[in-house]
XYZ file of C-alpha atoms in Angstrom:
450
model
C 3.508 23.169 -16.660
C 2.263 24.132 -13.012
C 2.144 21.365 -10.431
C -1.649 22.556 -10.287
C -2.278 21.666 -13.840
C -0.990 18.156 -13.908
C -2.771 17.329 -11.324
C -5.999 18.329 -12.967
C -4.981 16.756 -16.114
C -4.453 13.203 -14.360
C -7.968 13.599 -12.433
C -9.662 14.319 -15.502
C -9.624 10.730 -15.770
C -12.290 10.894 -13.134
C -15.112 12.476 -15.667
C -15.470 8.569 -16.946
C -16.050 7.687 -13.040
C -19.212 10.265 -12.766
C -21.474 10.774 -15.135
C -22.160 14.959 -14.948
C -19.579 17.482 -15.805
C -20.899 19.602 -12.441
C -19.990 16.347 -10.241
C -17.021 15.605 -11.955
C -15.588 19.593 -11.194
C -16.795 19.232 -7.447
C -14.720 16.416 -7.130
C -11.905 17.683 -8.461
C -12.584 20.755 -6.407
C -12.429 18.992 -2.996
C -9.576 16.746 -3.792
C -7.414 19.919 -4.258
C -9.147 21.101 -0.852
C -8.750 18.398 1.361
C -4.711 18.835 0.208
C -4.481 22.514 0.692
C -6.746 22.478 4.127
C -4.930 23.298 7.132
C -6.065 21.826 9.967
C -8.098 18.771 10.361
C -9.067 17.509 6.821
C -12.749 17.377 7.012
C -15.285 17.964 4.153
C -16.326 21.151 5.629
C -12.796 22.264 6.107
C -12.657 21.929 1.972
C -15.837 23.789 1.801
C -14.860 26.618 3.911
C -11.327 26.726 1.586
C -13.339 26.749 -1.515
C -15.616 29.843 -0.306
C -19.276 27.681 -0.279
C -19.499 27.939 3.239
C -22.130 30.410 3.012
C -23.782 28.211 1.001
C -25.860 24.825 0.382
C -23.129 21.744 1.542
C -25.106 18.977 0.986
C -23.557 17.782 -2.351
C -20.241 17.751 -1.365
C -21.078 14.922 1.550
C -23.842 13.511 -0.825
C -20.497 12.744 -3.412
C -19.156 9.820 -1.170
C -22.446 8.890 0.207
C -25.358 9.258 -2.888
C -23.203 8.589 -5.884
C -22.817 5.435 -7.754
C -19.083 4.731 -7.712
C -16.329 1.816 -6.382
C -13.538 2.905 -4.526
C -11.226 1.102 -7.357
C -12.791 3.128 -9.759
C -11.100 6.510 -8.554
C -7.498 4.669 -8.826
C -7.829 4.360 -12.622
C -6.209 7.595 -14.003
C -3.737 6.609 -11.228
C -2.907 2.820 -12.518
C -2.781 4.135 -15.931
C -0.389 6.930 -15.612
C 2.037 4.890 -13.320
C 2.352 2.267 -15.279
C 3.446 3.715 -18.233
C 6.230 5.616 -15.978
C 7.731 1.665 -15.280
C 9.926 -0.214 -17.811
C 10.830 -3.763 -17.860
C 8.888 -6.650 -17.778
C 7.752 -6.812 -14.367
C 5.315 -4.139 -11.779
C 6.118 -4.779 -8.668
C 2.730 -4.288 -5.984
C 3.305 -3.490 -2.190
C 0.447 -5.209 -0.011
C -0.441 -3.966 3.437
C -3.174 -3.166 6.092
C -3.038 0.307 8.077
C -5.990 0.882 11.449
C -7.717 4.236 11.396
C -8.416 5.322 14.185
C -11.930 6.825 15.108
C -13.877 8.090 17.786
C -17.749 7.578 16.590
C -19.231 4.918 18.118
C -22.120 5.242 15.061
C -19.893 4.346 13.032
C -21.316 0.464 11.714
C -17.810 -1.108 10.529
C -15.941 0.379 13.227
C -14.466 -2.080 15.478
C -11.385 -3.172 18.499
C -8.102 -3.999 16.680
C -4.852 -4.231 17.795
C -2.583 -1.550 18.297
C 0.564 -2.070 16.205
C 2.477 0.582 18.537
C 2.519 -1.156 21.450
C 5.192 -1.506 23.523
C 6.570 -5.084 23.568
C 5.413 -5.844 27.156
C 1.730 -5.011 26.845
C -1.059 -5.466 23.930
C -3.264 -2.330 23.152
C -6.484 -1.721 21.412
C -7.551 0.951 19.154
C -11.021 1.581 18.441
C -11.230 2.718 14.437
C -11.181 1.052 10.628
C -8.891 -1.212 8.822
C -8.340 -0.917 4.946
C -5.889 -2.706 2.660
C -3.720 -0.689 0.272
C -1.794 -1.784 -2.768
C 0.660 0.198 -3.483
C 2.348 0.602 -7.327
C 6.552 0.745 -6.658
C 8.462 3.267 -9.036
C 11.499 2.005 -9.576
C 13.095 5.537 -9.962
C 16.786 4.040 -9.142
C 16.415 2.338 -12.725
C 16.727 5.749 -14.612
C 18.538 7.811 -11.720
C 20.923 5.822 -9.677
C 20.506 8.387 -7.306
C 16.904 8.659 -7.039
C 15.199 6.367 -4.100
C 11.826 4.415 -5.339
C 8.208 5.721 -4.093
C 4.962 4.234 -3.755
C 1.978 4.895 -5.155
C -1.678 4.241 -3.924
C -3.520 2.222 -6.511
C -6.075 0.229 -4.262
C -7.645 1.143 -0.722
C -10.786 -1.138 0.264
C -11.980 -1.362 3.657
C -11.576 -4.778 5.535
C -14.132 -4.439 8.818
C -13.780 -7.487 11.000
C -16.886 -9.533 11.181
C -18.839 -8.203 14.583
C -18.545 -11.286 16.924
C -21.609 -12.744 18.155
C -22.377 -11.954 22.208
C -22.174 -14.541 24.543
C -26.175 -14.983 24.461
C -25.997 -15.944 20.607
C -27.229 -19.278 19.396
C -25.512 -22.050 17.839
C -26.659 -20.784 14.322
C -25.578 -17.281 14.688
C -22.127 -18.600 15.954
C -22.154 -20.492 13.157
C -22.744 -18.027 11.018
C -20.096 -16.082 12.023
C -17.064 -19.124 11.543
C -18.714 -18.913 7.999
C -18.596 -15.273 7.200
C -14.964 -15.003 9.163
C -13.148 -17.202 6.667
C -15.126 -15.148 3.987
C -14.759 -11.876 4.540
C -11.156 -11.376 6.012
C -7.557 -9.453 5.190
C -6.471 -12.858 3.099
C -9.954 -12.681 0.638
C -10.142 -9.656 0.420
C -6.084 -9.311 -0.958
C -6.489 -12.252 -3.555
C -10.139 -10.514 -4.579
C -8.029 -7.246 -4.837
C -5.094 -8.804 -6.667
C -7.496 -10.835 -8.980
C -9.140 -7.294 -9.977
C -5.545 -5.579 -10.250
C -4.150 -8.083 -12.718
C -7.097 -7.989 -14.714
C -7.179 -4.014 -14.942
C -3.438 -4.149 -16.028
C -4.094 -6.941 -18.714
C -7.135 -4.260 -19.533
C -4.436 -1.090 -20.264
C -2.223 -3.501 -23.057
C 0.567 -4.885 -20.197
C -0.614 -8.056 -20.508
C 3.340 -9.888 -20.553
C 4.497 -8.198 -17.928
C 4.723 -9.861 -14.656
C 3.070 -9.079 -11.668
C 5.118 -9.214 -8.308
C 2.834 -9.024 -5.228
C 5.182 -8.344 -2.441
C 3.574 -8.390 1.489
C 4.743 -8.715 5.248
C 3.725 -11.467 7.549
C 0.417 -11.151 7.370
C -0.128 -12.510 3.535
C 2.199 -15.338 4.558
C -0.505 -18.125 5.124
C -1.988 -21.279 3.167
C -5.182 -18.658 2.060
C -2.641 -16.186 -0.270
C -0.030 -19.064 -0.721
C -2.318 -21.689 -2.233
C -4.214 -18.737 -4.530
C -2.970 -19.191 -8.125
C -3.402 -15.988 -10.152
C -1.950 -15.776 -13.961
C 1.016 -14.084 -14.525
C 1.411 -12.837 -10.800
C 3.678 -14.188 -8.075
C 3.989 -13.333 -4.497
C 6.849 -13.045 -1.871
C 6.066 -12.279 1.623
C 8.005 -12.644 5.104
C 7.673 -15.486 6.817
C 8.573 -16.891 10.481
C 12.048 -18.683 11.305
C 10.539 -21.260 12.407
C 8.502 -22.119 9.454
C 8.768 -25.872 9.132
C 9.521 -26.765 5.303
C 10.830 -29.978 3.450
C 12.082 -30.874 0.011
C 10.268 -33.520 -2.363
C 11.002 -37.250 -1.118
C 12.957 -38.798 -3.747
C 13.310 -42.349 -2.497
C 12.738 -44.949 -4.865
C 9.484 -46.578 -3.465
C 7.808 -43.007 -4.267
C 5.393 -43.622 -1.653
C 5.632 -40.658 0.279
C 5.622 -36.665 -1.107
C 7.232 -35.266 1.732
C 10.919 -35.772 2.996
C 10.883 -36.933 6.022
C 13.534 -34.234 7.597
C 12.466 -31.017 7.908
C 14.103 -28.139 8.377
C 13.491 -24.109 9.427
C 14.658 -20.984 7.601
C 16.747 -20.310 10.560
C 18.318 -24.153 10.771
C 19.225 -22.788 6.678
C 21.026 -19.687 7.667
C 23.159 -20.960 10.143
C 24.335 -23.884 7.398
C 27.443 -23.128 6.146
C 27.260 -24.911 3.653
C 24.253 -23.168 1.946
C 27.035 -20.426 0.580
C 26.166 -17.241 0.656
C 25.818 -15.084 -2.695
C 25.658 -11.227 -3.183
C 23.264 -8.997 -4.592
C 23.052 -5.030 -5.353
C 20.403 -3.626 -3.701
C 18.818 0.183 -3.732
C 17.753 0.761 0.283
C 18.658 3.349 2.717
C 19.364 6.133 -0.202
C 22.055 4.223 -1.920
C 22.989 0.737 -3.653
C 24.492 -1.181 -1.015
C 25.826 -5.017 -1.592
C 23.408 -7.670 0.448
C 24.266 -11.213 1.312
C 21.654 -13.655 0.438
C 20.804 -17.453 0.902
C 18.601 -18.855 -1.532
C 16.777 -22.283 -1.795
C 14.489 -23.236 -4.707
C 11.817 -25.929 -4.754
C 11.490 -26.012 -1.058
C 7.469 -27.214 0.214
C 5.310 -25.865 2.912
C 3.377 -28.646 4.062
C 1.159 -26.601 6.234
C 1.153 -23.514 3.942
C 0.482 -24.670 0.086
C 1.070 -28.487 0.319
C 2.503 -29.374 -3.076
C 3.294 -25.995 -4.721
C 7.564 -25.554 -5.098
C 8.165 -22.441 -3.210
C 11.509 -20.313 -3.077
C 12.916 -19.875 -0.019
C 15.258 -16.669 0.484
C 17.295 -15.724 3.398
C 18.724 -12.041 3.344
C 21.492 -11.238 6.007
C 21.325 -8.433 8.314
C 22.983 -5.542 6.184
C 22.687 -2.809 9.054
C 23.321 1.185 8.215
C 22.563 4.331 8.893
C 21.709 7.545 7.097
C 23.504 9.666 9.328
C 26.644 9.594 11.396
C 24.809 9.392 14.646
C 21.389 8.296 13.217
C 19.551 4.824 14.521
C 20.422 1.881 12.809
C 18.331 -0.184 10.446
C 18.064 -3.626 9.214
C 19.806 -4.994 11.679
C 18.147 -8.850 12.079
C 18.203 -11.119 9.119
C 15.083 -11.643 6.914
C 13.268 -14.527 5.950
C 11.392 -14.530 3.000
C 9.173 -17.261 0.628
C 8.584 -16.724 -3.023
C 6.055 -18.119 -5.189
C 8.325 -17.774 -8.662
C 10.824 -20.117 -9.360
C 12.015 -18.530 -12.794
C 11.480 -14.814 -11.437
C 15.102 -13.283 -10.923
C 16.711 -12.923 -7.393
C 17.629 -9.670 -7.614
C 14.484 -8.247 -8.855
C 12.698 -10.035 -6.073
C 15.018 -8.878 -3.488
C 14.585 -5.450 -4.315
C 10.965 -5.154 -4.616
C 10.983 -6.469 -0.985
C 13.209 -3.407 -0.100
C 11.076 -1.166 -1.916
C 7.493 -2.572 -0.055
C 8.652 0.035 2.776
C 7.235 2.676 0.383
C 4.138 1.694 1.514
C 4.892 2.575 5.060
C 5.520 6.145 4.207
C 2.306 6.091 2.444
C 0.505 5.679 5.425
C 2.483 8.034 7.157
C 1.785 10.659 4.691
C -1.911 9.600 4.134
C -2.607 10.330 7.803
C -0.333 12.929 9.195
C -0.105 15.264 5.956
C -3.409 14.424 3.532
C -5.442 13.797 7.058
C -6.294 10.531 5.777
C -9.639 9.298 8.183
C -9.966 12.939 9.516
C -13.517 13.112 7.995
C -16.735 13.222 10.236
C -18.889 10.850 8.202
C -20.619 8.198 9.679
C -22.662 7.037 6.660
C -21.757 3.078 5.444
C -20.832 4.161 2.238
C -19.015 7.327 3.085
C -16.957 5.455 5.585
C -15.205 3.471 3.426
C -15.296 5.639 0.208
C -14.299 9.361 1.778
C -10.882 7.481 2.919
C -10.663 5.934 -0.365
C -10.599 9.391 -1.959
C -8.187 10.927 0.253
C -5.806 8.326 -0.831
C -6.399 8.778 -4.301
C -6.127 12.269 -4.114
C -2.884 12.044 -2.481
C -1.621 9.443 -5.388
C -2.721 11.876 -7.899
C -0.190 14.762 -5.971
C 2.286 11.990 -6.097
C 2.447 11.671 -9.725
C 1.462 14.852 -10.723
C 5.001 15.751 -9.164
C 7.022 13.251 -10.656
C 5.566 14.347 -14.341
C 6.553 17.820 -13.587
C 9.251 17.668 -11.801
C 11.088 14.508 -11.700
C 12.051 12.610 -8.942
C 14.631 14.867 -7.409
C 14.093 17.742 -4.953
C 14.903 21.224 -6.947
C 14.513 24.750 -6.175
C 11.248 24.361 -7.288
C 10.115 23.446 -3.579
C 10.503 25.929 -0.529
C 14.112 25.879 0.641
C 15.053 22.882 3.581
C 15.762 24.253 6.960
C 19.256 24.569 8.442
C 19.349 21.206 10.182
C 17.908 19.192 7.247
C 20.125 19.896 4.337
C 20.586 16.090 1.977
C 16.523 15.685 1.478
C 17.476 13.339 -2.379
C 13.698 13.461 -3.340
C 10.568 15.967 -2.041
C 8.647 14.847 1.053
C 4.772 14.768 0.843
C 4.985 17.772 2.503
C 6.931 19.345 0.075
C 4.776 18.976 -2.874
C 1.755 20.122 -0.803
C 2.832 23.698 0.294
C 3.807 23.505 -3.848
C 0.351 23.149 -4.325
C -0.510 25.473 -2.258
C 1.191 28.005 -2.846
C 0.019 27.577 -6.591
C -3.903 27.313 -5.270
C -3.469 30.649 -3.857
C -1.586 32.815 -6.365
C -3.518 30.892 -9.523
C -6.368 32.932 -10.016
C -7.977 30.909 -13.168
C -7.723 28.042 -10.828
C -9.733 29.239 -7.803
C -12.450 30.898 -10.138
C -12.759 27.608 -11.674
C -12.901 25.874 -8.412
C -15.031 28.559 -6.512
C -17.777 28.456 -9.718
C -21.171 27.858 -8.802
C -21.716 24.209 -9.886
């Protein structure tokens, strides 16, 4: 089966998203558009590709704007087809936030963030959109020691800041807006997103299988910590400074907290916390980690009572070429929510949540994630939404029909990059379109007046 045609046959999951058969197909037309544009990925660029620039456009911008749909809704097929692709007991979920940057000033949710880029010795701002994405981790290292894991998009929902009152507000609308910040924030809206995801899964039959949420610093506060959700856990970085404790277990029993406290830091350089060793797929191989690990540990500050596990990986630096940069080279402190969850598997998902960097590398450089002109509220945060399904979609539709290695079946790697293990994003898109063009059922289906 043609790249092409699995892709089609995973986004025909889409027809229970829109109601019409005619909106369904232009959908599925300008997803395969916006990946085989060149150039900036706009709608119109997708129209032009299609051959309806000579005709009436308004229904392809009327699709994220007009139509009923959620942005979760679009990730369905996705979910669904991933997860049946993982075995074992447990589905590991990378968390993260990504800034897209704009220009618009029209634009109502756009706002000043800061600029992750920038240099250590001065703080930037960027003027665009922030969105949260939940990313599903394939394990492909389970089935194919050789094979490195990838992430795929399952969830992207805009986060907008709430606008800041000017200094001529009154006391009401400032107080409005401490309400609405601890409402509407990056910490609410990834429980609200992690509440929905573990219900969908328990919706598809996969109801005993653990979910692992794994984030960076950012999901490391009391907000996520102190959020109980059934069946799910969550490990995220923390500081190594973090103060923690153990239980007080004097006999009065007066007090919860032990009075000495100690830092993740403070438990690294112990030596006589031993270390332990764990097999771990990063950097294209298995390598062997060193690990501390402390269970039952408490957080005053953070989730008061709840027994956390506190894990401190050693710096385990390498490199992927002989004169290449090296990586992982300071130690990492981590805090898990599961007590009974396996070390290893823990440790590795962590690894793994750097899939969902290359996601957002691919989503903006390659499937021109945020490249759209659209400046209508619901377009904003549903034409990115697509994009990222879209490019989830090309994701799996490539694993399904051509595994997780790099074959012939992709154009052949220039001189000076000859050891690629698995196909870049790039990869499978000139694959798809170089099918688009020589596929003639597919672009009279796609060019058909509907």
């Amino acid at each position: 089966m043609a790249l092409i045609d699995t892709f089609l046959n995973i986004a025909d999951g889409w027809r229970d998203v829109f109601s019409q058969d005619r909106v369904y197909r232009r959908v599925a037309r300008q997803a395969i558009a916006s990946l085989c544009s060149y150039g900036p990925s706009t709608v119109s660029q997708s129209i032009c590709l299609t051959g309806r620039d000579k005709k009436d456009w308004t229904a392809e911008y009327r699709i994220h704007s007009k139509r009923f749909w959620d942005e979760s809704d679009i990730f369905e097929p996705v979910l669904q087809t991933g997860l049946e692709l993982i075995k074992g007991g447990v589905i590991a979920v990378g968390y993260d936030d990504t800034r897209v940057k704009k220009t618009g000033r029209k634009i109502a949710s756009a706002r000043w963030h800061y600029d992750p880029l920038s240099p250590p010795f001065r703080a930037n701002l960027v003027w665009g959109l922030r969105f949260l994405q939940a990313s599903l981790l394939m394990p492909n290292y389970r089935t194919d020691a050789s094979a490195p894991p990838r992430g795929i998009p399952v969830r992207f929902t805009e986060v907008p800041h709430v606008k800041k009152p000017g200094k001529l507000a009154s006391q009401q609308e400032r107080a409005k807006y401490r309400v609405e910040s601890k409402i509407h924030n990056l910490s609410q809206s990834f429980i609200k997103s992690a509440v929905e995801l573990r219900k969908t899964i328990d919706e598809y039959g996969y109801i005993n299988k653990h979910l692992l949420l794994v984030g960076d610093g950012s999901f490391c506060n009391q907000t996520c910590f102190r959020a109980v959700i059934e069946r799910s856990s969550l490990i995220a970085r923390t500081r190594k400074d973090a103060k923690l404790c153990f239980r007080d277990e004097s006999p009065n029993k007066q007090r919860l907290y032990a009075k000495e406290k100690f830092t993740p830091e403070e438990i690294r350089l112990d030596e006589a916390i031993p270390w332990q060793q764990a097999r771990i797929y990063h950097g294209g191989r298995f390598r062997t980690i060193r690990y501390k690990v402390v269970n039952r540990v408490l957080w005053q500050r953070g989730c008061k009572t709840r027994s956390l596990k506190l894990f401190i990986v050693a710096p385990t630096a390498y490199r992927t070429t002989k004169k290449g940069k090296k990586y992982y080279r300071k130690p990492a402190y981590l805090l898990s929510t599961s007590l009974e969850l396996e070390d290893s598997i823990q440790l590795q998902s962590y690894f793994d949540r750097w899939q969902i960097e290359v996601n957002f590398r691919d989503q903006k450089q390659v499937a021109g994630l945020g490249q759209a002109q659209v400046r209508n509220p619901e377009s904003v945060k549903r034409q990115p939404a697509f994009i990222a399904a879209s490019y989830s979609i090309l994701l799996l539709a490539s694993h399904i029909t051509f595994g997780t290695k790099r074959g012939p079946e992709y154009t052949a790697l220039p001189k000076w990059r000859r050891n690629a293990k698995r196909p870049s994003c790039l990869d499978i898109v000139n694959r798809l379109r170089l099918e688009f063009a020589s596929r003639d059922d597919i672009k009279h289906w796609l060019e058909a007046p509907f």
